[in-house]
Amino acid sequence: MSDTLDNLSYYNKYAEHFFETTYLLQIDDLYEPFLSYLPPKSLILDLGCGSGRDTLAFKNKGYQVEALDYSIELVKKATQLTGLNVKHESFYNLTTTTKYDGIWACASLLHCKRDQLIDVITRIHLALKPNGICYMSFKYGDKDREQNGRSFTDLNEEQAHSLLKDINHLLVLKQWITLDQRPDHDEKWLNILFKRVP
């Protein structure tokens, strides 16, 4: 779990910088495909909410929102930003079943160990209601790597297919590549939208 602890140490140490560089980013083009499947006032879980940017956006759009993050410093930031009681919890420990209409995992599972991705995605799948929707995003690539004190699990289309194909009652709705919205980043992202089919 050393890479998990390294990531945690990074986000606790640089919470202020991370918050300031992410909370104002406009990513409505990512919200739209996800929210198009959700009825008004649906219950959404922001899994690994970071700054709380997306939690606040969903709240302001009239959805019910729960949020969690494993960095206690980011939990404090997100709680302050959103006015919600953000949970201090890891996605590795998600045990809720059949609760959420939607789960939003934007740039959070990229810190999940590759050999535990199938377990975490299965937990997400089980936490969705039938016909529930999940959005998740990864930096585009095919390697496990370290950069600036953090570990990343990159994903490409073939790896995503291999990862998701054996989960029963999971239907991939859309998979697409986008460019990083931050002005000082030129990375590509793999975005995945899937549904828990009854």
PDB file of C-alpha atoms in Angstrom:
ATOM      1  CA  MET A   1       0.000   0.000   0.000  1.00  0.00           C
ATOM      2  CA  SER A   2       3.054   2.277  -0.113  1.00  0.00           C
ATOM      3  CA  ASP A   3       1.924   3.990  -3.329  1.00  0.00           C
ATOM      4  CA  THR A   4      -1.457   4.665  -1.723  1.00  0.00           C
ATOM      5  CA  LEU A   5       0.306   6.254   1.237  1.00  0.00           C
ATOM      6  CA  ASP A   6       2.529   8.284  -1.111  1.00  0.00           C
ATOM      7  CA  ASN A   7      -0.523   9.622  -2.946  1.00  0.00           C
ATOM      8  CA  LEU A   8      -2.240  10.369   0.336  1.00  0.00           C
ATOM      9  CA  SER A   9       0.818  12.190   1.650  1.00  0.00           C
ATOM     10  CA  TYR A  10       0.988  14.239  -1.554  1.00  0.00           C
ATOM     11  CA  TYR A  11      -2.644  15.373  -1.423  1.00  0.00           C
ATOM     12  CA  ASN A  12      -2.498  16.150   2.278  1.00  0.00           C
ATOM     13  CA  LYS A  13       0.691  18.164   1.809  1.00  0.00           C
ATOM     14  CA  TYR A  14      -0.377  20.016  -1.350  1.00  0.00           C
ATOM     15  CA  ALA A  15      -4.123  20.257  -0.698  1.00  0.00           C
ATOM     16  CA  GLU A  16      -4.142  24.049  -0.997  1.00  0.00           C
ATOM     17  CA  HIS A  17      -2.302  24.038  -4.334  1.00  0.00           C
ATOM     18  CA  PHE A  18      -4.454  21.206  -5.709  1.00  0.00           C
ATOM     19  CA  PHE A  19      -7.605  23.002  -4.629  1.00  0.00           C
ATOM     20  CA  GLU A  20      -6.588  26.307  -6.174  1.00  0.00           C
ATOM     21  CA  THR A  21      -5.670  24.707  -9.514  1.00  0.00           C
ATOM     22  CA  THR A  22      -8.798  22.568  -9.886  1.00  0.00           C
ATOM     23  CA  TYR A  23     -11.865  24.013  -8.190  1.00  0.00           C
ATOM     24  CA  LEU A  24     -12.616  26.617 -10.867  1.00  0.00           C
ATOM     25  CA  LEU A  25     -12.127  24.369 -13.917  1.00  0.00           C
ATOM     26  CA  GLN A  26     -15.165  24.316 -16.201  1.00  0.00           C
ATOM     27  CA  ILE A  27     -15.956  20.756 -17.303  1.00  0.00           C
ATOM     28  CA  ASP A  28     -19.626  20.981 -18.240  1.00  0.00           C
ATOM     29  CA  ASP A  29     -18.896  19.000 -21.411  1.00  0.00           C
ATOM     30  CA  LEU A  30     -18.052  16.035 -19.160  1.00  0.00           C
ATOM     31  CA  TYR A  31     -21.090  16.500 -16.936  1.00  0.00           C
ATOM     32  CA  GLU A  32     -23.521  16.480 -19.862  1.00  0.00           C
ATOM     33  CA  PRO A  33     -23.163  12.837 -21.020  1.00  0.00           C
ATOM     34  CA  PHE A  34     -23.351  11.607 -17.402  1.00  0.00           C
ATOM     35  CA  LEU A  35     -26.276  13.764 -16.316  1.00  0.00           C
ATOM     36  CA  SER A  36     -28.236  13.068 -19.492  1.00  0.00           C
ATOM     37  CA  TYR A  37     -28.980   9.594 -18.120  1.00  0.00           C
ATOM     38  CA  LEU A  38     -30.059  10.770 -14.661  1.00  0.00           C
ATOM     39  CA  PRO A  39     -33.556  11.917 -13.669  1.00  0.00           C
ATOM     40  CA  PRO A  40     -33.872  15.234 -11.791  1.00  0.00           C
ATOM     41  CA  LYS A  41     -32.917  15.104  -8.108  1.00  0.00           C
ATOM     42  CA  SER A  42     -31.075  11.787  -8.543  1.00  0.00           C
ATOM     43  CA  LEU A  43     -28.644  10.687  -5.837  1.00  0.00           C
ATOM     44  CA  ILE A  44     -25.023  11.000  -6.968  1.00  0.00           C
ATOM     45  CA  LEU A  45     -21.856   9.842  -5.211  1.00  0.00           C
ATOM     46  CA  ASP A  46     -18.741  11.878  -6.012  1.00  0.00           C
ATOM     47  CA  LEU A  47     -16.106   9.188  -5.459  1.00  0.00           C
ATOM     48  CA  GLY A  48     -12.758  10.815  -4.728  1.00  0.00           C
ATOM     49  CA  CYS A  49     -14.165  14.325  -4.841  1.00  0.00           C
ATOM     50  CA  GLY A  50     -10.867  16.211  -4.448  1.00  0.00           C
ATOM     51  CA  SER A  51     -11.592  19.935  -4.217  1.00  0.00           C
ATOM     52  CA  GLY A  52     -15.362  19.370  -4.207  1.00  0.00           C
ATOM     53  CA  ARG A  53     -15.783  21.206  -7.531  1.00  0.00           C
ATOM     54  CA  ASP A  54     -18.022  18.568  -9.108  1.00  0.00           C
ATOM     55  CA  THR A  55     -19.934  17.901  -5.890  1.00  0.00           C
ATOM     56  CA  LEU A  56     -20.856  21.586  -5.758  1.00  0.00           C
ATOM     57  CA  ALA A  57     -21.776  21.657  -9.454  1.00  0.00           C
ATOM     58  CA  PHE A  58     -24.156  18.702  -9.058  1.00  0.00           C
ATOM     59  CA  LYS A  59     -25.635  20.194  -5.888  1.00  0.00           C
ATOM     60  CA  ASN A  60     -26.239  23.499  -7.672  1.00  0.00           C
ATOM     61  CA  LYS A  61     -27.981  21.631 -10.499  1.00  0.00           C
ATOM     62  CA  GLY A  62     -30.496  20.245  -8.005  1.00  0.00           C
ATOM     63  CA  TYR A  63     -29.145  16.731  -7.481  1.00  0.00           C
ATOM     64  CA  GLN A  64     -28.744  15.002  -4.139  1.00  0.00           C
ATOM     65  CA  VAL A  65     -25.024  14.516  -3.630  1.00  0.00           C
ATOM     66  CA  GLU A  66     -22.782  12.527  -1.326  1.00  0.00           C
ATOM     67  CA  ALA A  67     -19.018  12.834  -1.559  1.00  0.00           C
ATOM     68  CA  LEU A  68     -15.926  11.167  -0.173  1.00  0.00           C
ATOM     69  CA  ASP A  69     -12.166  11.484  -0.436  1.00  0.00           C
ATOM     70  CA  TYR A  70      -9.243   9.702   1.216  1.00  0.00           C
ATOM     71  CA  SER A  71      -7.232  12.886   1.843  1.00  0.00           C
ATOM     72  CA  ILE A  72      -8.352  14.460   5.104  1.00  0.00           C
ATOM     73  CA  GLU A  73      -7.069  17.858   3.966  1.00  0.00           C
ATOM     74  CA  LEU A  74      -9.096  17.707   0.760  1.00  0.00           C
ATOM     75  CA  VAL A  75     -12.118  16.518   2.745  1.00  0.00           C
ATOM     76  CA  LYS A  76     -11.824  19.741   4.751  1.00  0.00           C
ATOM     77  CA  LYS A  77     -11.521  21.836   1.584  1.00  0.00           C
ATOM     78  CA  ALA A  78     -14.447  20.101  -0.135  1.00  0.00           C
ATOM     79  CA  THR A  79     -16.635  20.368   2.963  1.00  0.00           C
ATOM     80  CA  GLN A  80     -15.936  24.091   3.183  1.00  0.00           C
ATOM     81  CA  LEU A  81     -16.607  24.643  -0.531  1.00  0.00           C
ATOM     82  CA  THR A  82     -19.806  22.596  -0.779  1.00  0.00           C
ATOM     83  CA  GLY A  83     -21.396  22.938   2.650  1.00  0.00           C
ATOM     84  CA  LEU A  84     -21.871  19.168   2.656  1.00  0.00           C
ATOM     85  CA  ASN A  85     -20.520  16.618   5.110  1.00  0.00           C
ATOM     86  CA  VAL A  86     -17.853  15.078   2.891  1.00  0.00           C
ATOM     87  CA  LYS A  87     -16.773  11.641   4.126  1.00  0.00           C
ATOM     88  CA  HIS A  88     -13.160  10.730   4.843  1.00  0.00           C
ATOM     89  CA  GLU A  89     -13.067   7.350   3.138  1.00  0.00           C
ATOM     90  CA  SER A  90     -11.175   5.378   0.477  1.00  0.00           C
ATOM     91  CA  PHE A  91     -12.749   3.933  -2.652  1.00  0.00           C
ATOM     92  CA  TYR A  92     -11.098   0.644  -1.632  1.00  0.00           C
ATOM     93  CA  ASN A  93     -13.576   0.512   1.271  1.00  0.00           C
ATOM     94  CA  LEU A  94     -16.796   1.253  -0.644  1.00  0.00           C
ATOM     95  CA  THR A  95     -19.375  -1.245   0.686  1.00  0.00           C
ATOM     96  CA  THR A  96     -22.689   0.428  -0.141  1.00  0.00           C
ATOM     97  CA  THR A  97     -25.034  -1.595  -2.344  1.00  0.00           C
ATOM     98  CA  THR A  98     -27.873  -0.577  -4.681  1.00  0.00           C
ATOM     99  CA  LYS A  99     -28.002   3.026  -3.438  1.00  0.00           C
ATOM    100  CA  TYR A 100     -26.895   5.524  -6.072  1.00  0.00           C
ATOM    101  CA  ASP A 101     -28.458   6.664  -9.329  1.00  0.00           C
ATOM    102  CA  GLY A 102     -25.050   7.868 -10.433  1.00  0.00           C
ATOM    103  CA  ILE A 103     -21.421   7.558  -9.357  1.00  0.00           C
ATOM    104  CA  TRP A 104     -18.915  10.145 -10.526  1.00  0.00           C
ATOM    105  CA  ALA A 105     -15.272   9.017 -10.365  1.00  0.00           C
ATOM    106  CA  CYS A 106     -13.493  11.831 -12.172  1.00  0.00           C
ATOM    107  CA  ALA A 107      -9.689  11.533 -12.053  1.00  0.00           C
ATOM    108  CA  SER A 108      -9.802   9.464  -8.874  1.00  0.00           C
ATOM    109  CA  LEU A 109      -9.463   5.806  -9.911  1.00  0.00           C
ATOM    110  CA  LEU A 110      -6.243   6.697 -11.725  1.00  0.00           C
ATOM    111  CA  HIS A 111      -4.651   6.294  -8.285  1.00  0.00           C
ATOM    112  CA  CYS A 112      -6.105   2.802  -7.795  1.00  0.00           C
ATOM    113  CA  LYS A 113      -3.594  -0.037  -8.007  1.00  0.00           C
ATOM    114  CA  ARG A 114      -4.069  -1.860 -11.305  1.00  0.00           C
ATOM    115  CA  ASP A 115      -4.495  -5.237  -9.640  1.00  0.00           C
ATOM    116  CA  GLN A 116      -7.309  -3.792  -7.510  1.00  0.00           C
ATOM    117  CA  LEU A 117      -9.170  -1.930 -10.243  1.00  0.00           C
ATOM    118  CA  ILE A 118     -11.512  -4.822 -10.961  1.00  0.00           C
ATOM    119  CA  ASP A 119     -12.442  -5.042  -7.275  1.00  0.00           C
ATOM    120  CA  VAL A 120     -13.062  -1.300  -6.950  1.00  0.00           C
ATOM    121  CA  ILE A 121     -15.095  -1.084 -10.160  1.00  0.00           C
ATOM    122  CA  THR A 122     -17.140  -4.096  -9.028  1.00  0.00           C
ATOM    123  CA  ARG A 123     -17.817  -2.257  -5.742  1.00  0.00           C
ATOM    124  CA  ILE A 124     -18.928   0.807  -7.739  1.00  0.00           C
ATOM    125  CA  HIS A 125     -21.150  -1.352  -9.935  1.00  0.00           C
ATOM    126  CA  LEU A 126     -22.797  -2.922  -6.885  1.00  0.00           C
ATOM    127  CA  ALA A 127     -23.316   0.483  -5.253  1.00  0.00           C
ATOM    128  CA  LEU A 128     -25.414   1.609  -8.225  1.00  0.00           C
ATOM    129  CA  LYS A 129     -29.133   1.045  -8.449  1.00  0.00           C
ATOM    130  CA  PRO A 130     -30.315  -0.985 -11.457  1.00  0.00           C
ATOM    131  CA  ASN A 131     -29.970   1.333 -14.479  1.00  0.00           C
ATOM    132  CA  GLY A 132     -27.541   3.474 -12.456  1.00  0.00           C
ATOM    133  CA  ILE A 133     -24.759   5.269 -14.311  1.00  0.00           C
ATOM    134  CA  CYS A 134     -21.036   5.569 -13.581  1.00  0.00           C
ATOM    135  CA  TYR A 135     -18.560   8.000 -15.093  1.00  0.00           C
ATOM    136  CA  MET A 136     -14.840   7.448 -14.585  1.00  0.00           C
ATOM    137  CA  SER A 137     -11.712   8.920 -16.149  1.00  0.00           C
ATOM    138  CA  PHE A 138      -8.062   7.933 -16.407  1.00  0.00           C
ATOM    139  CA  LYS A 139      -5.004   9.515 -17.892  1.00  0.00           C
ATOM    140  CA  TYR A 140      -4.652   7.962 -21.340  1.00  0.00           C
ATOM    141  CA  GLY A 141      -1.882   5.387 -21.640  1.00  0.00           C
ATOM    142  CA  ASP A 142      -1.001   1.814 -20.788  1.00  0.00           C
ATOM    143  CA  LYS A 143       1.532   2.025 -17.958  1.00  0.00           C
ATOM    144  CA  ASP A 144       1.813   2.187 -14.189  1.00  0.00           C
ATOM    145  CA  ARG A 145       4.063   5.121 -13.388  1.00  0.00           C
ATOM    146  CA  GLU A 146       5.157   7.670 -10.833  1.00  0.00           C
ATOM    147  CA  GLN A 147       5.202  11.390 -11.461  1.00  0.00           C
ATOM    148  CA  ASN A 148       5.860  14.283  -9.081  1.00  0.00           C
ATOM    149  CA  GLY A 149       5.393  12.176  -5.966  1.00  0.00           C
ATOM    150  CA  ARG A 150       2.237  10.364  -7.071  1.00  0.00           C
ATOM    151  CA  SER A 151       1.578   6.973  -8.654  1.00  0.00           C
ATOM    152  CA  PHE A 152      -0.733   6.653 -11.660  1.00  0.00           C
ATOM    153  CA  THR A 153      -2.526   3.769 -13.317  1.00  0.00           C
ATOM    154  CA  ASP A 154      -3.030   4.841 -16.918  1.00  0.00           C
ATOM    155  CA  LEU A 155      -5.638   3.168 -19.123  1.00  0.00           C
ATOM    156  CA  ASN A 156      -6.282   2.778 -22.839  1.00  0.00           C
ATOM    157  CA  GLU A 157      -9.278   1.423 -24.744  1.00  0.00           C
ATOM    158  CA  GLU A 158      -8.079  -2.171 -24.879  1.00  0.00           C
ATOM    159  CA  GLN A 159      -7.271  -2.276 -21.164  1.00  0.00           C
ATOM    160  CA  ALA A 160     -10.649  -0.763 -20.329  1.00  0.00           C
ATOM    161  CA  HIS A 161     -12.441  -3.388 -22.426  1.00  0.00           C
ATOM    162  CA  SER A 162     -10.494  -6.176 -20.756  1.00  0.00           C
ATOM    163  CA  LEU A 163     -11.260  -4.726 -17.339  1.00  0.00           C
ATOM    164  CA  LEU A 164     -15.016  -4.331 -17.803  1.00  0.00           C
ATOM    165  CA  LYS A 165     -16.020  -7.202 -20.076  1.00  0.00           C
ATOM    166  CA  ASP A 166     -16.354  -9.830 -17.357  1.00  0.00           C
ATOM    167  CA  ILE A 167     -18.472  -7.815 -14.901  1.00  0.00           C
ATOM    168  CA  ASN A 168     -22.006  -9.153 -15.201  1.00  0.00           C
ATOM    169  CA  HIS A 169     -24.816  -6.674 -15.863  1.00  0.00           C
ATOM    170  CA  LEU A 170     -22.410  -3.905 -16.876  1.00  0.00           C
ATOM    171  CA  LEU A 171     -22.964  -2.118 -20.169  1.00  0.00           C
ATOM    172  CA  VAL A 172     -20.453   0.412 -21.515  1.00  0.00           C
ATOM    173  CA  LEU A 173     -22.454   3.328 -22.913  1.00  0.00           C
ATOM    174  CA  LYS A 174     -19.678   5.556 -24.162  1.00  0.00           C
ATOM    175  CA  GLN A 175     -15.897   5.774 -24.241  1.00  0.00           C
ATOM    176  CA  TRP A 176     -14.061   8.844 -25.500  1.00  0.00           C
ATOM    177  CA  ILE A 177     -10.804  10.784 -25.283  1.00  0.00           C
ATOM    178  CA  THR A 178     -10.491  14.403 -24.164  1.00  0.00           C
ATOM    179  CA  LEU A 179      -7.662  16.871 -23.598  1.00  0.00           C
ATOM    180  CA  ASP A 180      -6.736  18.166 -20.159  1.00  0.00           C
ATOM    181  CA  GLN A 181      -8.565  21.416 -19.341  1.00  0.00           C
ATOM    182  CA  ARG A 182      -5.711  22.917 -17.345  1.00  0.00           C
ATOM    183  CA  PRO A 183      -3.671  25.463 -19.345  1.00  0.00           C
ATOM    184  CA  ASP A 184      -0.299  24.032 -18.296  1.00  0.00           C
ATOM    185  CA  HIS A 185      -1.186  20.381 -19.120  1.00  0.00           C
ATOM    186  CA  ASP A 186      -1.299  18.678 -22.511  1.00  0.00           C
ATOM    187  CA  GLU A 187      -2.312  15.183 -21.410  1.00  0.00           C
ATOM    188  CA  LYS A 188      -5.097  13.084 -22.887  1.00  0.00           C
ATOM    189  CA  TRP A 189      -7.818  11.462 -20.780  1.00  0.00           C
ATOM    190  CA  LEU A 190      -9.855   8.311 -21.328  1.00  0.00           C
ATOM    191  CA  ASN A 191     -13.469   8.835 -20.261  1.00  0.00           C
ATOM    192  CA  ILE A 192     -15.811   5.907 -19.672  1.00  0.00           C
ATOM    193  CA  LEU A 193     -19.543   5.870 -19.036  1.00  0.00           C
ATOM    194  CA  PHE A 194     -21.198   2.602 -18.008  1.00  0.00           C
ATOM    195  CA  LYS A 195     -24.571   1.431 -16.798  1.00  0.00           C
ATOM    196  CA  ARG A 196     -25.659  -1.237 -14.319  1.00  0.00           C
ATOM    197  CA  VAL A 197     -28.252  -3.126 -16.335  1.00  0.00           C
ATOM    198  CA  PRO A 198     -30.947  -5.073 -14.426  1.00  0.00           C
TER     199      PRO A 198
END
